[in-house]
Amino acid sequence: MRNLRVIPDFNVIRSSLGAVEELGNLTALQELNLSLYGTSQEYKRHEGMLLSSLCKLGRCKLQSLWIYSTGKPLQFLDSWSPLPSSLQRFGMTTNYYFPEMPKWITPKLTGLGYIDINLVEITEEDLRILGEMRALLSLDLTFQGVQNGRLIIRGHVFPCLKEFHLSTSSSYVTRDTYLKFEGAMPKLEMLDVPIFCVSGKSLWV
């Protein structure tokens, strides 16, 4: 088991605490897909043990982490430390939205090339941080709102980005939202941005 490289589906909640703890000892693990489906009276203990295991894996060879859930809070991930230095891919399929960008998503992660993340609100500071990640090739942002109703991607950021996906639910749009590019994303090949009008509210590109 110590040589295991890929786990396609690990259900944290339905596993024992011991199994979640053992996850952190799989030092050769490169790809991990986590499921947070189900209920447990000990979920908080599972959450704490999962964080401990991820912190261990982040020191090793973990390259890809994808999380699936119906909407359980993932804010505990903000405490992921040290930085998962080998991480190349992070994604989430869930109804949960991070209240702010997790602290470990930083330009110091020099190999992170794919990010799929949900945020309550996108800020220009978030875009600055993401834009300085020189290995980033694909970015998928799902949001509920935009700070000040305006999103400006400034300067020479996202130098290597090839795919940019921006999405939201129309139910979260509370005012006109504008997206503007100012000399960014010179290598962009695919742009996927919603344009809609619901009850007089719209997102313009």
XYZ file of C-alpha atoms in Angstrom:
205
model
C 0.000 0.000 0.000
C 2.886 2.386 0.646
C 3.654 2.344 -3.099
C 0.083 3.311 -4.065
C 0.114 6.190 -6.554
C -3.554 6.746 -7.423
C -6.761 6.650 -5.357
C -9.715 7.331 -7.691
C -12.328 7.585 -4.922
C -11.769 7.800 -1.164
C -14.938 8.503 0.820
C -13.729 10.290 3.926
C -16.998 10.239 5.863
C -17.708 6.557 5.308
C -14.154 5.543 6.215
C -12.860 4.920 9.710
C -10.678 7.511 11.402
C -7.842 5.007 11.187
C -8.214 4.761 7.414
C -8.206 8.554 7.065
C -5.079 8.689 9.219
C -3.386 5.961 7.169
C -3.987 8.047 4.048
C -1.232 10.374 5.213
C 1.271 7.520 5.235
C 0.935 6.824 1.503
C 4.084 8.734 0.665
C 4.124 7.674 -3.012
C 0.574 8.924 -3.653
C 0.346 11.255 -6.652
C -3.374 11.474 -7.430
C -6.166 11.620 -4.842
C -9.908 12.035 -5.394
C -11.806 12.638 -2.162
C -15.546 12.184 -1.589
C -17.317 13.902 1.288
C -20.719 12.314 0.777
C -22.821 10.971 3.623
C -23.286 11.880 7.275
C -21.333 11.126 10.417
C -21.543 12.272 14.018
C -17.747 12.303 14.007
C -17.381 14.460 10.872
C -15.310 17.094 12.668
C -12.846 14.413 13.756
C -12.691 13.112 10.193
C -12.116 16.676 9.000
C -9.213 17.196 11.397
C -7.644 13.846 10.524
C -8.040 14.546 6.808
C -6.239 17.859 7.172
C -3.414 16.129 9.039
C -3.102 13.524 6.278
C -3.153 16.157 3.521
C -0.414 18.085 5.300
C 1.712 14.926 5.258
C 0.929 14.179 1.616
C 1.735 17.763 0.675
C 5.316 17.166 1.793
C 5.591 14.151 -0.512
C 4.591 13.549 -4.131
C 0.921 14.577 -4.274
C 0.303 16.099 -7.708
C -3.478 16.089 -8.045
C -6.283 16.645 -5.524
C -9.960 16.720 -6.459
C -12.763 16.999 -3.907
C -16.369 15.912 -4.444
C -19.171 16.795 -2.026
C -22.712 18.134 -1.848
C -21.689 21.264 0.008
C -19.883 20.368 3.218
C -17.588 23.196 4.376
C -14.019 22.926 3.132
C -12.678 25.901 5.043
C -10.387 23.597 7.029
C -8.236 23.424 3.883
C -7.129 26.980 4.593
C -4.823 25.489 7.239
C -3.010 23.216 4.754
C 0.663 23.594 5.660
C 3.400 23.376 4.573
C 2.610 24.259 0.975
C 1.909 21.179 -1.188
C 5.013 21.801 -3.267
C 4.410 19.042 -5.852
C 0.754 19.910 -6.515
C -0.084 20.376 -10.199
C -3.876 20.129 -10.163
C -6.582 21.162 -7.691
C -10.294 20.979 -8.295
C -13.647 20.768 -6.559
C -17.080 19.500 -7.597
C -19.334 20.794 -4.855
C -21.942 23.388 -3.910
C -19.535 24.820 -1.338
C -17.890 28.190 -2.016
C -14.737 29.304 -0.233
C -15.395 32.638 1.538
C -11.959 33.752 0.340
C -9.020 32.370 -1.598
C -7.264 29.640 0.447
C -3.912 30.905 1.740
C -1.981 27.976 0.291
C -2.926 28.962 -3.265
C 0.044 31.182 -3.918
C 2.641 31.892 -6.635
C 5.065 29.880 -4.476
C 3.372 26.762 -5.888
C 5.518 26.784 -8.993
C 4.045 23.617 -10.535
C 0.307 24.240 -10.101
C -1.073 24.280 -13.635
C -4.792 23.553 -13.208
C -7.212 25.152 -10.731
C -10.973 24.651 -10.523
C -12.332 26.510 -7.501
C -15.552 28.033 -6.131
C -15.389 31.436 -4.431
C -18.114 33.456 -2.734
C -16.593 36.616 -4.193
C -13.815 37.214 -6.682
C -11.556 40.170 -5.964
C -8.846 41.844 -8.009
C -6.372 40.669 -5.365
C -7.437 37.074 -6.041
C -6.774 37.602 -9.736
C -3.404 39.182 -8.989
C -2.361 36.160 -6.918
C -3.579 33.692 -9.522
C -2.071 35.776 -12.308
C 1.393 35.514 -10.786
C 1.281 31.704 -10.884
C 3.520 31.214 -13.879
C 2.741 27.502 -14.361
C -1.034 28.058 -14.493
C -2.441 26.779 -17.793
C -6.135 26.308 -16.996
C -8.304 28.275 -14.564
C -11.950 27.555 -13.797
C -13.560 30.062 -11.409
C -17.117 29.689 -10.169
C -18.369 32.616 -8.112
C -21.389 34.118 -6.390
C -20.312 37.743 -6.649
C -17.628 40.155 -7.774
C -16.095 42.810 -5.551
C -17.535 46.235 -6.441
C -19.347 44.666 -9.396
C -16.269 45.030 -11.581
C -13.536 42.565 -12.465
C -10.433 44.000 -14.127
C -7.574 41.715 -15.099
C -4.647 44.100 -15.156
C -1.146 44.123 -16.565
C 1.014 41.243 -17.692
C -0.575 38.543 -15.542
C -1.446 34.960 -16.462
C 1.532 34.760 -18.848
C 1.000 31.073 -19.711
C -2.762 30.648 -19.234
C -4.425 28.847 -22.145
C -7.940 28.232 -20.795
C -10.068 30.569 -18.680
C -13.537 29.491 -17.561
C -15.697 31.854 -15.523
C -19.109 30.757 -14.296
C -21.840 31.660 -11.847
C -25.450 30.894 -11.047
C -27.920 33.521 -12.230
C -29.539 33.407 -8.782
C -26.401 34.962 -7.275
C -26.172 37.921 -9.651
C -27.396 40.921 -7.671
C -26.161 43.759 -9.899
C -24.485 44.464 -13.224
C -21.024 42.913 -13.320
C -18.286 43.928 -15.734
C -15.200 42.017 -16.844
C -12.331 43.871 -18.472
C -8.952 42.680 -19.736
C -5.973 45.043 -19.735
C -3.101 43.385 -21.564
C -3.346 40.078 -19.700
C -3.392 36.433 -20.827
C -1.224 36.713 -23.975
C -1.368 32.955 -24.676
C -5.094 32.436 -24.059
C -6.700 29.954 -26.466
C -10.094 29.358 -24.829
C -12.330 31.887 -23.066
C -15.578 30.660 -21.525
C -17.524 33.488 -19.873
C -21.273 33.682 -19.174
C -23.343 36.452 -20.686
C -26.911 36.612 -19.457
C -29.624 38.935 -18.269
C -31.947 37.936 -15.435
C -34.408 40.423 -13.909
C -32.372 43.278 -15.290
C -29.077 41.987 -13.876
C -26.282 41.025 -16.217
C -22.665 40.038 -16.654
C -20.957 41.811 -19.519
C -17.721 40.958 -21.313
